[in-house]
CSV table of C-alpha atoms in Angstrom, one decimal:
chain,number,residue,atom,x,y,z
S,1,MET,CA,-0.2,-0.1,-0.2
S,2,SER,CA,1.2,3.3,-0.7
S,3,THR,CA,0.9,6.4,1.5
S,4,PRO,CA,-1.7,9.0,0.1
S,5,ALA,CA,0.1,12.1,-1.4
S,6,ARG,CA,0.0,15.0,1.2
S,7,ARG,CA,0.8,18.4,0.2
S,8,PRO,CA,4.6,19.2,0.4
S,9,ARG,CA,5.3,21.6,3.4
S,10,ARG,CA,7.7,23.1,1.0
S,11,ARG,CA,6.4,26.9,0.2
S,12,TRP,CA,8.2,29.3,-2.1
S,13,THR,CA,9.5,32.0,0.3
S,14,GLY,CA,10.7,35.1,-1.1
S,15,ASP,CA,9.7,38.6,-1.5
S,16,TYR,CA,6.7,38.6,-3.6
S,17,ARG,CA,6.4,42.2,-4.4
S,18,TYR,CA,10.0,42.3,-5.6
S,19,LEU,CA,9.2,39.6,-7.8
S,20,PHE,CA,5.7,40.7,-9.4
S,21,GLU,CA,7.6,43.9,-9.8
S,22,ASN,CA,10.5,42.3,-11.7
S,23,LEU,CA,8.2,40.0,-13.7
S,24,VAL,CA,5.6,42.7,-14.8
S,25,MET,CA,8.2,45.1,-15.9
S,26,LYS,CA,9.8,42.1,-17.8
S,27,ASP,CA,6.7,41.6,-19.7
S,28,PHE,CA,6.2,45.2,-20.3
S,29,ARG,CA,9.8,45.7,-21.3
S,30,VAL,CA,10.0,42.7,-23.8
S,31,ARG,CA,6.8,43.8,-25.5
S,32,TYR,CA,8.1,47.7,-26.1
S,33,ARG,CA,11.7,47.3,-26.4
S,34,THR,CA,11.8,45.8,-29.6
S,35,MET,CA,9.6,48.5,-31.1
S,36,SER,CA,10.8,51.8,-32.0
S,37,LEU,CA,7.6,53.8,-31.0
S,38,GLY,CA,7.7,51.9,-28.0
S,39,VAL,CA,5.0,53.2,-25.5
S,40,LEU,CA,3.5,55.3,-27.8
S,41,TRP,CA,1.8,52.5,-29.2
S,42,SER,CA,-0.6,52.5,-26.3
S,43,LEU,CA,-1.6,55.8,-27.4
S,44,ILE,CA,-2.0,55.5,-30.9
S,45,ASN,CA,-3.8,52.1,-31.2
S,46,PRO,CA,-6.6,53.6,-29.3
S,47,LEU,CA,-6.7,57.2,-30.9
S,48,VAL,CA,-6.9,55.5,-34.1
S,49,MET,CA,-9.8,53.5,-33.1
S,50,MET,CA,-11.6,56.1,-31.8
S,51,THR,CA,-11.3,58.5,-34.9
S,52,VAL,CA,-12.3,55.6,-37.1
S,53,LEU,CA,-15.4,54.7,-35.0
S,54,THR,CA,-16.2,58.7,-34.5
S,55,PHE,CA,-15.9,59.0,-38.3
S,56,ILE,CA,-18.2,56.0,-39.1
S,57,PHE,CA,-21.0,56.2,-36.6
S,58,GLY,CA,-20.9,60.0,-36.2
S,59,ARG,CA,-20.5,61.1,-39.8
S,60,VAL,CA,-21.1,58.3,-42.2
S,61,PHE,CA,-24.4,56.8,-40.6
S,62,GLY,CA,-25.1,60.2,-39.0
S,63,GLY,CA,-28.3,60.3,-37.2
S,64,ASP,CA,-28.6,61.1,-33.3
S,65,ARG,CA,-25.5,60.3,-31.6
S,66,PRO,CA,-24.6,60.9,-27.9
S,67,PRO,CA,-22.9,64.0,-26.8
S,68,LEU,CA,-19.3,64.5,-26.5
S,69,PHE,CA,-19.1,61.4,-29.2
S,70,PRO,CA,-15.1,61.1,-29.3
S,71,VAL,CA,-15.1,60.4,-25.6
S,72,PHE,CA,-18.1,58.5,-25.2
S,73,VAL,CA,-16.1,56.2,-27.6
S,74,LEU,CA,-13.1,55.7,-25.7
S,75,CYS,CA,-14.6,55.3,-22.6
S,76,GLY,CA,-15.8,52.2,-24.3
S,77,LEU,CA,-12.5,51.2,-26.1
S,78,VAL,CA,-10.4,51.7,-23.0
S,79,PRO,CA,-12.1,48.9,-21.1
S,80,TYR,CA,-12.4,46.7,-23.9
S,81,ASN,CA,-9.0,46.7,-25.4
S,82,PHE,CA,-7.8,46.0,-21.9
S,83,PHE,CA,-9.7,43.1,-21.6
S,84,THR,CA,-9.2,41.8,-24.9
S,85,LEU,CA,-5.3,42.3,-24.4
S,86,ALA,CA,-5.1,41.0,-20.6
S,87,PHE,CA,-7.2,38.2,-21.4
S,88,LEU,CA,-5.5,36.5,-24.0
S,89,SER,CA,-2.2,37.1,-22.5
S,90,GLY,CA,-3.4,35.8,-19.6
S,91,THR,CA,-4.9,32.6,-21.0
S,92,LEU,CA,-1.4,31.9,-23.0
S,93,SER,CA,0.8,32.8,-20.2
S,94,ILE,CA,1.5,29.2,-18.7
S,95,VAL,CA,2.2,27.5,-22.2
S,96,ASP,CA,4.2,30.9,-23.5
S,97,ASN,CA,6.1,30.8,-19.9
S,98,ALA,CA,7.0,27.1,-20.5
S,99,PRO,CA,10.8,27.5,-19.1
S,100,LEU,CA,9.7,29.2,-16.2
S,101,VAL,CA,7.0,26.9,-15.0
S,102,LYS,CA,9.0,23.8,-15.6
S,103,ARG,CA,12.3,25.1,-14.3
S,104,VAL,CA,11.8,27.7,-11.1
S,105,PRO,CA,9.6,26.7,-8.1
S,106,VAL,CA,7.6,29.8,-8.0
S,107,PRO,CA,4.0,29.6,-7.1
S,108,ARG,CA,2.5,28.8,-10.8
S,109,GLU,CA,-0.7,31.0,-10.3
S,110,ILE,CA,1.5,34.2,-10.4
S,111,VAL,CA,2.2,33.3,-14.1
S,112,PRO,CA,-1.2,34.4,-15.2
S,113,ILE,CA,-1.7,37.1,-12.9
S,114,VAL,CA,1.4,38.4,-14.0
S,115,ALA,CA,0.5,38.7,-17.5
S,116,VAL,CA,-2.7,40.6,-16.6
S,117,LEU,CA,-0.8,43.0,-14.5
S,118,SER,CA,1.9,43.8,-17.1
S,119,HIS,CA,-0.9,45.2,-19.2
S,120,VAL,CA,-2.0,47.9,-16.2
S,121,VAL,CA,1.5,49.8,-17.4
S,122,HIS,CA,-0.2,50.8,-20.7
S,123,LEU,CA,-3.4,51.1,-19.2
S,124,LEU,CA,-2.5,53.8,-17.2
S,125,ILE,CA,-1.4,55.5,-20.0
S,126,GLN,CA,-4.7,55.3,-21.8
S,127,ILE,CA,-6.4,56.3,-18.8
S,128,ALA,CA,-4.5,59.4,-18.7
S,129,LEU,CA,-5.3,59.7,-22.4
S,130,LEU,CA,-9.0,59.2,-21.5
S,131,ILE,CA,-8.9,62.2,-18.8
S,132,GLY,CA,-7.1,64.4,-20.9
S,133,PHE,CA,-9.8,64.1,-23.6
S,134,THR,CA,-12.5,64.2,-21.1
S,135,LEU,CA,-11.0,67.9,-19.6
S,136,ALA,CA,-10.3,69.0,-23.5
S,137,PHE,CA,-14.1,68.7,-24.1
S,138,GLY,CA,-14.8,71.2,-21.2
S,139,LEU,CA,-16.0,68.4,-18.5
S,140,ARG,CA,-14.5,69.2,-14.9
S,141,PRO,CA,-13.4,66.3,-12.5
S,142,THR,CA,-16.0,65.6,-9.7
S,143,ALA,CA,-15.9,63.9,-6.4
S,144,ALA,CA,-17.2,60.8,-8.6
S,145,TRP,CA,-14.0,60.5,-10.0
S,146,VAL,CA,-12.5,58.7,-7.0
S,147,TRP,CA,-14.9,55.9,-8.2
S,148,LEU,CA,-12.6,55.3,-11.0
S,149,PRO,CA,-9.8,53.4,-9.4
S,150,VAL,CA,-12.2,51.3,-7.3
S,151,VAL,CA,-14.1,50.1,-10.5
S,152,TRP,CA,-10.9,49.5,-12.0
S,153,ILE,CA,-9.7,47.4,-9.3
S,154,PHE,CA,-12.5,45.3,-9.5
S,155,TYR,CA,-12.4,44.7,-13.0
S,156,ILE,CA,-8.6,43.9,-13.2
S,157,ILE,CA,-9.2,41.4,-10.6
S,158,PHE,CA,-12.1,40.0,-12.4
S,159,ILE,CA,-9.8,39.7,-15.8
S,160,CYS,CA,-6.9,37.9,-13.5
S,161,GLY,CA,-9.9,35.5,-12.3
S,162,LEU,CA,-10.9,34.6,-15.9
S,163,SER,CA,-7.1,34.2,-16.9
S,164,LEU,CA,-6.3,31.9,-13.9
S,165,GLY,CA,-9.0,29.2,-15.2
S,166,ALA,CA,-8.2,30.1,-18.8
S,167,SER,CA,-4.6,29.8,-18.5
S,168,ALA,CA,-4.7,26.4,-16.8
S,169,LEU,CA,-7.4,25.1,-19.2
S,170,ASN,CA,-5.0,26.3,-22.3
S,171,VAL,CA,-2.3,23.7,-21.1
S,172,TYR,CA,-4.5,20.9,-21.7
S,173,ILE,CA,-6.6,21.8,-24.7
S,174,ARG,CA,-4.3,24.0,-26.7
S,175,ASP,CA,-7.6,25.4,-28.6
S,176,THR,CA,-8.5,27.5,-25.5
S,177,ARG,CA,-6.7,30.5,-27.1
S,178,TYR,CA,-9.0,30.3,-30.5
S,179,LEU,CA,-12.1,30.2,-28.2
S,180,VAL,CA,-10.6,33.4,-26.0
S,181,GLU,CA,-9.8,35.0,-29.5
S,182,SER,CA,-13.4,34.7,-31.2
S,183,PHE,CA,-14.9,35.5,-27.8
S,184,ASN,CA,-12.7,39.0,-27.8
S,185,MET,CA,-14.2,39.5,-31.4
S,186,ILE,CA,-17.9,39.1,-30.6
S,187,LEU,CA,-17.3,40.8,-27.6
S,188,PHE,CA,-16.8,43.9,-29.6
S,189,TYR,CA,-20.2,44.2,-30.6
S,190,LEU,CA,-21.8,42.8,-27.3
S,191,VAL,CA,-20.0,45.6,-25.3
S,192,PRO,CA,-21.6,49.3,-25.7
S,193,ILE,CA,-18.6,50.7,-27.4
S,194,PHE,CA,-20.1,52.7,-30.3
S,195,TYR,CA,-23.5,52.9,-29.0
S,196,SER,CA,-25.5,53.4,-25.7
S,197,PHE,CA,-26.9,51.5,-23.5
S,198,GLU,CA,-30.4,53.2,-23.8
S,199,ILE,CA,-30.9,52.1,-27.5
S,200,ILE,CA,-30.8,48.5,-26.3
S,201,PRO,CA,-34.4,46.8,-26.4
S,202,ALA,CA,-35.5,45.9,-23.1
S,203,ARG,CA,-35.8,42.1,-24.0
S,204,TYR,CA,-31.8,42.1,-24.6
S,205,ALA,CA,-30.9,44.2,-21.6
S,206,ALA,CA,-30.2,41.1,-19.5
S,207,LEU,CA,-27.2,40.1,-22.3
S,208,TYR,CA,-25.5,43.7,-20.9
S,209,GLN,CA,-26.7,43.7,-17.4
S,210,PHE,CA,-24.6,40.8,-16.6
S,211,ASN,CA,-21.4,41.5,-18.7
S,212,PRO,CA,-18.8,42.8,-16.7
S,213,VAL,CA,-17.1,44.5,-19.5
S,214,ALA,CA,-20.3,46.3,-20.6
S,215,ALA,CA,-20.5,47.1,-16.8
S,216,MET,CA,-17.3,48.3,-17.0
S,217,VAL,CA,-17.9,50.7,-20.1
S,218,LEU,CA,-21.1,52.1,-18.5
S,219,ALA,CA,-19.2,52.7,-15.1
S,220,THR,CA,-16.4,54.6,-16.7
S,221,ARG,CA,-19.3,56.3,-19.0
S,222,ASN,CA,-21.3,57.4,-15.8
S,223,ILE,CA,-17.9,58.5,-13.9
S,224,LEU,CA,-16.3,60.6,-16.7
S,225,LEU,CA,-19.2,61.7,-18.8
S,226,ASP,CA,-21.8,62.1,-16.5
S,227,GLY,CA,-19.5,63.0,-13.5
S,228,LYS,CA,-21.9,60.5,-11.2
S,229,ALA,CA,-21.1,57.9,-8.9
S,230,PRO,CA,-22.1,54.5,-11.0
S,231,PRO,CA,-25.1,53.0,-9.7
S,232,GLY,CA,-25.0,50.2,-7.3
S,233,SER,CA,-26.0,47.7,-9.8
S,234,LEU,CA,-23.1,48.1,-11.8
S,235,ILE,CA,-20.7,48.2,-8.7
S,236,SER,CA,-22.2,44.9,-7.5
S,237,ASN,CA,-22.0,43.6,-10.8
S,238,LEU,CA,-18.4,44.0,-11.0
S,239,MET,CA,-17.7,43.1,-7.3
S,240,VAL,CA,-19.7,39.7,-7.7
S,241,ALA,CA,-17.8,39.2,-11.1
S,242,ALA,CA,-14.6,39.7,-9.5
S,243,ALA,CA,-15.2,37.3,-6.8
S,244,PHE,CA,-16.9,34.3,-8.8
S,245,THR,CA,-14.0,34.2,-11.6
S,246,VAL,CA,-11.3,34.5,-9.0
S,247,GLY,CA,-13.1,31.8,-6.9
S,248,LEU,CA,-13.4,29.5,-9.8
S,249,GLY,CA,-10.4,30.4,-11.8
S,250,ALA,CA,-8.4,29.4,-8.6
S,251,LEU,CA,-10.4,26.3,-8.2
S,252,ILE,CA,-9.9,24.9,-11.7
S,253,PHE,CA,-6.2,26.4,-11.6
S,254,SER,CA,-5.4,24.6,-8.4
S,255,LYS,CA,-7.0,21.2,-9.5
S,256,LEU,CA,-4.6,21.3,-12.8
S,257,LYS,CA,-1.6,22.9,-12.0
S,258,LEU,CA,-0.5,19.5,-10.7
S,259,ARG,CA,0.3,18.0,-13.9
S,260,PHE,CA,1.2,21.2,-15.7
S,261,TYR,CA,4.6,20.0,-15.9
S,262,GLU,CA,3.7,16.8,-18.0
S,263,HIS,CA,2.0,18.7,-20.5
S,264,ILE,CA,3.7,21.7,-21.4
I,1,MET,CA,-0.7,18.1,10.0
I,2,THR,CA,1.7,19.2,12.3
I,3,ALA,CA,3.9,22.1,11.0
I,4,GLU,CA,7.2,20.3,11.6
I,5,ARG,CA,10.2,22.7,11.5
I,6,ILE,CA,12.6,21.4,8.8
I,7,PRO,CA,16.1,22.6,9.6
I,8,PRO,CA,17.5,24.6,6.4
I,9,GLY,CA,19.6,22.4,4.5
I,10,THR,CA,17.8,19.3,5.0
I,11,VAL,CA,16.5,16.6,2.4
I,12,ARG,CA,14.4,13.9,3.1
I,13,PHE,CA,12.6,11.4,0.6
I,14,ASP,CA,10.4,9.1,2.3
I,15,ARG,CA,8.5,6.3,0.1
I,16,VAL,CA,8.3,8.7,-3.0
I,17,THR,CA,6.5,7.5,-6.1
I,18,LYS,CA,5.7,9.4,-9.4
I,19,SER,CA,4.6,8.3,-12.5
I,20,PHE,CA,3.8,10.2,-15.7
I,21,ALA,CA,0.8,9.6,-17.7
I,22,LYS,CA,1.4,8.2,-21.2
I,23,GLN,CA,0.6,10.6,-23.6
I,24,GLY,CA,-1.5,8.1,-26.4
I,25,GLY,CA,-2.6,9.5,-29.7
I,26,PRO,CA,-4.5,12.7,-30.1
I,27,LYS,CA,-7.9,12.8,-28.6
I,28,LEU,CA,-11.3,14.0,-29.1
I,29,LEU,CA,-12.1,17.0,-26.8
I,30,ARG,CA,-14.6,15.1,-25.1
I,31,GLU,CA,-12.3,12.5,-24.1
I,32,ARG,CA,-10.1,15.4,-23.1
I,33,LEU,CA,-12.3,16.9,-21.1
I,34,GLY,CA,-13.0,13.5,-19.2
I,35,ASP,CA,-9.5,13.3,-18.4
I,36,LEU,CA,-8.9,16.5,-17.4
I,37,PHE,CA,-10.8,16.4,-14.1
I,38,ALA,CA,-10.3,12.8,-13.4
I,39,SER,CA,-7.2,11.4,-11.6
I,40,SER,CA,-6.1,9.1,-14.6
I,41,LYS,CA,-4.9,6.0,-12.7
I,42,GLY,CA,-4.3,3.9,-15.5
I,43,ARG,CA,-1.9,4.1,-18.5
I,44,ARG,CA,0.6,5.7,-16.4
I,45,ILE,CA,4.5,5.0,-16.3
I,46,GLU,CA,6.1,5.1,-12.9
I,47,VAL,CA,9.5,7.0,-13.2
I,48,LEU,CA,10.6,6.7,-9.4
I,49,LYS,CA,9.0,3.9,-7.2
I,50,ASP,CA,9.2,4.0,-3.2
I,51,THR,CA,12.4,5.9,-3.0
I,52,SER,CA,13.7,7.1,0.2
I,53,PHE,CA,16.8,8.9,1.6
I,54,ALA,CA,17.7,11.5,3.9
I,55,LEU,CA,20.5,14.2,4.1
I,56,ALA,CA,21.3,16.3,6.9
I,57,PRO,CA,22.5,19.7,6.6
I,58,GLY,CA,26.2,20.2,4.7
I,59,GLU,CA,26.1,16.4,3.5
I,60,SER,CA,26.3,15.9,-0.4
I,61,LEU,CA,24.6,13.2,-2.4
I,62,GLY,CA,25.5,12.0,-5.8
I,63,LEU,CA,22.8,10.5,-8.0
I,64,VAL,CA,24.4,7.6,-10.4
I,65,GLY,CA,22.4,5.6,-12.9
I,66,SER,CA,21.8,5.4,-16.6
I,67,ASN,CA,19.8,8.0,-18.6
I,68,GLY,CA,16.3,7.5,-17.9
I,69,ALA,CA,16.8,6.0,-14.4
I,70,GLY,CA,14.7,8.6,-12.8
I,71,LYS,CA,17.6,11.1,-11.7
I,72,SER,CA,16.4,14.3,-13.2
I,73,THR,CA,12.4,13.4,-11.8
I,74,LEU,CA,14.1,13.2,-8.5
I,75,LEU,CA,15.8,16.6,-8.8
I,76,ASN,CA,12.7,18.1,-10.2
I,77,LEU,CA,10.5,16.6,-7.4
I,78,ALA,CA,13.4,18.1,-4.5
I,79,THR,CA,13.0,21.4,-6.2
I,80,GLY,CA,9.3,21.3,-6.0
I,81,LEU,CA,8.6,21.4,-9.7
I,82,LEU,CA,6.7,18.2,-9.7
I,83,GLU,CA,4.5,16.6,-7.0
I,84,PRO,CA,5.0,13.2,-5.5
I,85,ASP,CA,1.6,10.8,-6.4
I,86,SER,CA,2.6,9.2,-3.0
I,87,GLY,CA,5.3,9.5,-0.4
I,88,THR,CA,6.6,12.7,1.4
I,89,ILE,CA,9.4,15.1,0.5
I,90,ASP,CA,10.8,17.7,2.9
I,91,VAL,CA,13.3,20.2,2.2
I,92,GLY,CA,14.6,22.6,4.6
I,93,GLY,CA,15.7,26.2,3.4
I,94,ARG,CA,16.0,28.1,0.3
I,95,VAL,CA,16.7,25.9,-2.7
I,96,GLY,CA,19.0,26.4,-5.7
I,97,ALA,CA,18.4,24.6,-8.6
I,98,LEU,CA,21.1,24.4,-11.4
I,99,LEU,CA,18.8,22.1,-13.7
I,100,GLU,CA,19.0,23.9,-17.2
I,101,LEU,CA,21.4,27.2,-16.8
I,102,GLY,CA,19.6,30.3,-18.5
I,103,ALA,CA,16.2,28.9,-18.5
I,104,GLY,CA,13.9,31.9,-18.0
I,105,PHE,CA,16.8,34.4,-19.3
I,106,HIS,CA,15.3,36.7,-22.2
I,107,HIS,CA,17.6,37.8,-24.9
I,108,ASP,CA,16.2,41.0,-25.4
I,109,LEU,CA,16.8,42.2,-21.7
I,110,THR,CA,20.1,43.2,-20.6
I,111,GLY,CA,22.1,41.2,-18.1
I,112,ALA,CA,21.4,43.1,-15.4
I,113,GLU,CA,17.7,43.0,-16.0
I,114,ASN,CA,17.9,39.2,-16.5
I,115,LEU,CA,20.0,39.1,-12.9
I,116,ARG,CA,17.5,40.7,-11.2
I,117,ILE,CA,14.6,38.6,-12.6
I,118,GLN,CA,16.4,35.4,-11.5
I,119,ALA,CA,17.5,36.7,-8.2
I,120,ALA,CA,13.8,37.4,-7.7
I,121,LEU,CA,12.7,34.1,-8.9
I,122,MET,CA,14.9,32.3,-6.4
I,123,GLY,CA,13.4,34.4,-3.4
I,124,LEU,CA,16.0,36.8,-3.0
I,125,SER,CA,14.4,40.3,-1.7
I,126,ARG,CA,15.4,43.7,-3.2
I,127,LYS,CA,17.5,44.4,-0.3
I,128,ASP,CA,19.4,41.0,-0.8
I,129,MET,CA,19.6,41.7,-4.1
I,130,GLU,CA,20.9,45.2,-3.9
I,131,THR,CA,23.9,44.2,-1.4
I,132,LYS,CA,24.7,41.0,-4.1
I,133,PHE,CA,24.4,42.6,-7.5
I,134,ASP,CA,28.1,43.5,-7.7
I,135,GLU,CA,29.3,40.6,-6.2
I,136,ILE,CA,27.2,38.5,-8.7
I,137,ALA,CA,28.1,40.8,-11.5
I,138,GLU,CA,31.9,40.7,-11.1
I,139,PHE,CA,32.0,36.9,-10.5
I,140,SER,CA,29.9,36.1,-13.7
I,141,GLY,CA,33.2,37.9,-15.3
I,142,VAL,CA,30.7,39.9,-17.8
I,143,ARG,CA,30.3,43.2,-15.4
I,144,GLU,CA,31.6,45.4,-18.7
I,145,PHE,CA,28.5,43.9,-20.5
I,146,ILE,CA,25.9,43.9,-18.0
I,147,HIS,CA,23.8,46.7,-19.2
I,148,GLU,CA,24.2,45.1,-22.7
I,149,PRO,CA,21.0,42.9,-24.2
I,150,LEU,CA,21.4,39.3,-23.8
I,151,ARG,CA,21.6,38.4,-27.5
I,152,THR,CA,25.0,40.0,-27.7
I,153,TYR,CA,26.2,37.7,-25.0
I,154,SER,CA,28.2,34.5,-26.2
I,155,GLN,CA,26.8,31.2,-25.0
I,156,GLY,CA,29.7,31.1,-22.3
I,157,MET,CA,29.0,34.2,-20.9
I,158,ILE,CA,25.0,33.4,-20.4
I,159,LEU,CA,26.6,30.2,-18.9
I,160,ARG,CA,28.6,32.3,-16.5
I,161,LEU,CA,26.0,35.0,-15.5
I,162,ALA,CA,23.3,32.1,-14.9
I,163,PHE,CA,25.7,30.1,-13.0
I,164,SER,CA,26.7,33.5,-10.7
I,165,VAL,CA,23.2,34.1,-9.7
I,166,ALA,CA,22.7,30.6,-8.8
I,167,VAL,CA,25.3,30.4,-6.4
I,168,CYS,CA,25.6,33.8,-5.4
I,169,ALA,CA,22.0,33.4,-3.7
I,170,ALA,CA,23.7,31.0,-1.3
I,171,PRO,CA,21.2,28.4,-1.4
I,172,ASP,CA,20.7,26.0,2.0
I,173,VAL,CA,20.2,23.2,-0.5
I,174,LEU,CA,21.8,23.2,-4.2
I,175,LEU,CA,20.5,21.0,-6.8
I,176,ILE,CA,22.6,20.5,-10.1
I,177,ASP,CA,21.5,18.3,-12.7
I,178,GLU,CA,24.9,17.5,-15.3
I,179,MET,CA,25.1,21.3,-15.5
I,180,ILE,CA,29.2,21.4,-14.7
I,181,GLY,CA,29.4,19.2,-17.7
I,182,VAL,CA,28.5,21.8,-19.9
I,183,GLY,CA,30.8,24.9,-21.2
I,184,ASP,CA,34.4,25.2,-22.1
I,185,GLN,CA,37.0,24.1,-19.6
I,186,ALA,CA,37.6,27.4,-17.8
I,187,PHE,CA,34.0,27.2,-17.1
I,188,LYS,CA,34.0,23.8,-15.7
I,189,GLU,CA,37.0,24.5,-13.5
I,190,LEU,CA,35.4,27.9,-12.4
I,191,SER,CA,32.2,26.1,-11.4
I,192,HIS,CA,33.6,22.7,-10.3
I,193,ARG,CA,35.7,25.1,-7.7
I,194,LYS,CA,32.5,27.0,-7.0
I,195,VAL,CA,30.5,24.0,-5.7
I,196,GLN,CA,33.6,22.6,-3.7
I,197,GLU,CA,33.6,25.6,-1.9
I,198,MET,CA,30.0,25.7,-1.2
I,199,ARG,CA,30.1,22.4,0.0
I,200,LYS,CA,33.0,23.1,2.6
I,201,ALA,CA,31.0,26.2,3.7
I,202,GLY,CA,28.2,23.4,4.4
I,203,HIS,CA,25.8,23.6,1.9
I,204,THR,CA,23.8,20.5,1.3
I,205,ILE,CA,24.3,19.3,-2.3
I,206,LEU,CA,22.7,16.8,-4.6
I,207,LEU,CA,24.5,16.4,-7.8
I,208,ALA,CA,23.7,14.0,-10.7
I,209,SER,CA,26.2,13.3,-13.1
I,210,HIS,CA,27.6,10.8,-15.6
I,211,SER,CA,31.4,12.1,-14.4
I,212,GLU,CA,32.8,9.9,-11.8
I,213,GLU,CA,35.4,12.3,-11.3
I,214,LEU,CA,32.9,15.0,-10.3
I,215,LEU,CA,30.8,12.5,-8.1
I,216,THR,CA,34.2,11.6,-6.2
I,217,SER,CA,35.5,15.0,-5.7
I,218,LEU,CA,32.2,16.8,-4.8
I,219,CYS,CA,30.0,14.0,-2.8
I,220,ASP,CA,30.4,12.2,0.2
I,221,ARG,CA,27.7,9.5,-0.8
I,222,ALA,CA,26.1,8.2,-3.7
I,223,LEU,CA,22.7,6.8,-4.8
I,224,TRP,CA,22.4,4.5,-7.5
I,225,LEU,CA,19.1,4.5,-9.4
I,226,GLU,CA,17.9,1.8,-11.7
I,227,ARG,CA,14.5,2.0,-13.6
I,228,GLY,CA,13.2,4.1,-10.9
I,229,ARG,CA,14.2,2.2,-8.1
I,230,VAL,CA,17.0,2.4,-5.3
I,231,ARG,CA,19.9,0.0,-6.3
I,232,MET,CA,22.3,1.0,-3.9
I,233,LEU,CA,23.1,3.9,-1.6
I,234,GLY,CA,26.2,4.0,0.3
I,235,ASN,CA,29.6,5.6,0.5
I,236,VAL,CA,30.3,7.4,-3.0
I,237,ASP,CA,33.4,5.1,-3.8
I,238,GLU,CA,31.5,1.5,-3.0
I,239,VAL,CA,28.7,2.8,-5.1
I,240,LEU,CA,30.4,4.0,-8.3
I,241,ALA,CA,32.7,0.5,-7.9
I,242,ALA,CA,29.6,-1.7,-7.7
I,243,TYR,CA,28.0,0.6,-11.0
I,244,ARG,CA,31.3,0.4,-12.7
I,245,ALA,CA,30.8,-3.5,-12.2
I,246,SER,CA,27.2,-4.0,-13.4
């Protein structure tokens, strides 16, 4: 009879803060060092998208469009872009970091979380851009702006949770990558980026109400465009989404991580 | 479970068994999903069976055996990269694993950036690293290129950098897999000398190698693995003599 396996008593004991800082900066540097425009790309990309969407839906289609349409669009693009980039990097992280996972005994959970956090650096640049536009269009900061970091933190935790689960699944089922890519593409239309929540017929409202990315877009607009705190329903939506995905993601991850070594 | 404090530098394997899943051919998504959450008991190959040994702090153990005998699996288990199927593994203190030098290095980053990342992965704190950085850079012998991207380095320079950060971190337990066999003569001598120094300074060493010269000069005892089982455990000269005779 063999004795049942026990959890090892070994724990990685080290400086978590120093480790996170180094790994996040590593991802960030690697991504931008080989580009001559470097970090400017995080400004160019949303600006181009904003201009195109403003032109098409503001001028070509014409009709009634929400006031301050460029800022309105940018409030949709920044959360959407962050979601797609961070979620995809997170999903691929374990497989992409095979040398690390197979050779260094750090807790594996760090890998997808670092992948998500490494996008926060350019998220901050994009938020600065968003705020710059908001001010340039004549809006003034209000007390409601303090909600901005709060909702973003829940949003980032939500994406970390998703990435934990998806990165572990991607080790065993490499198709997960393509599922995530397709999902991200469909999401562009399911998030009110270039249209407002008010035009959605009531019977489809549920599709948006339970979608944390849509909730994030609406909350960002509430704060920056209306200068009001987001309604409690949006905040609780984001909180529940964060708690739920982290719980489920961590559960999937802990179950699957034991055999990562054999599968990558 | 009682949280017994394991003295730094101790390595204990108690009836450790580890098996790997046979991969088999391509599978349908449905079967794949089924496997994912089921503990696949069948179709597995045991690579390490009922292996037990113990090292007190400061002891050094050589692992011998033919390729595929389970030496690397044993080191990976000791490092914490693999979980045993059954049995217990206790390792006290900080572990430094020289399994594959330069794994995790990124070629677009500078030598200094790679050193800091590697040190953080090994568990060093910012303060530790600030005080040790110069020593590591000096020992690596690539100090003047430390702010150049790694892709401009020669293979030998990368090896020295990786080796320097691993040993200068002063781990309580040093796990080495064939590592000293790589690189040119100068690197072999340097790494051999450094490991010998660490051994004398009381670090626990676990070394897998095919080189008898290395094993006799660096180890007190040896463990002979054959197809995942302990064939012999004892004094390094006796084990090597028996291994040679087999």
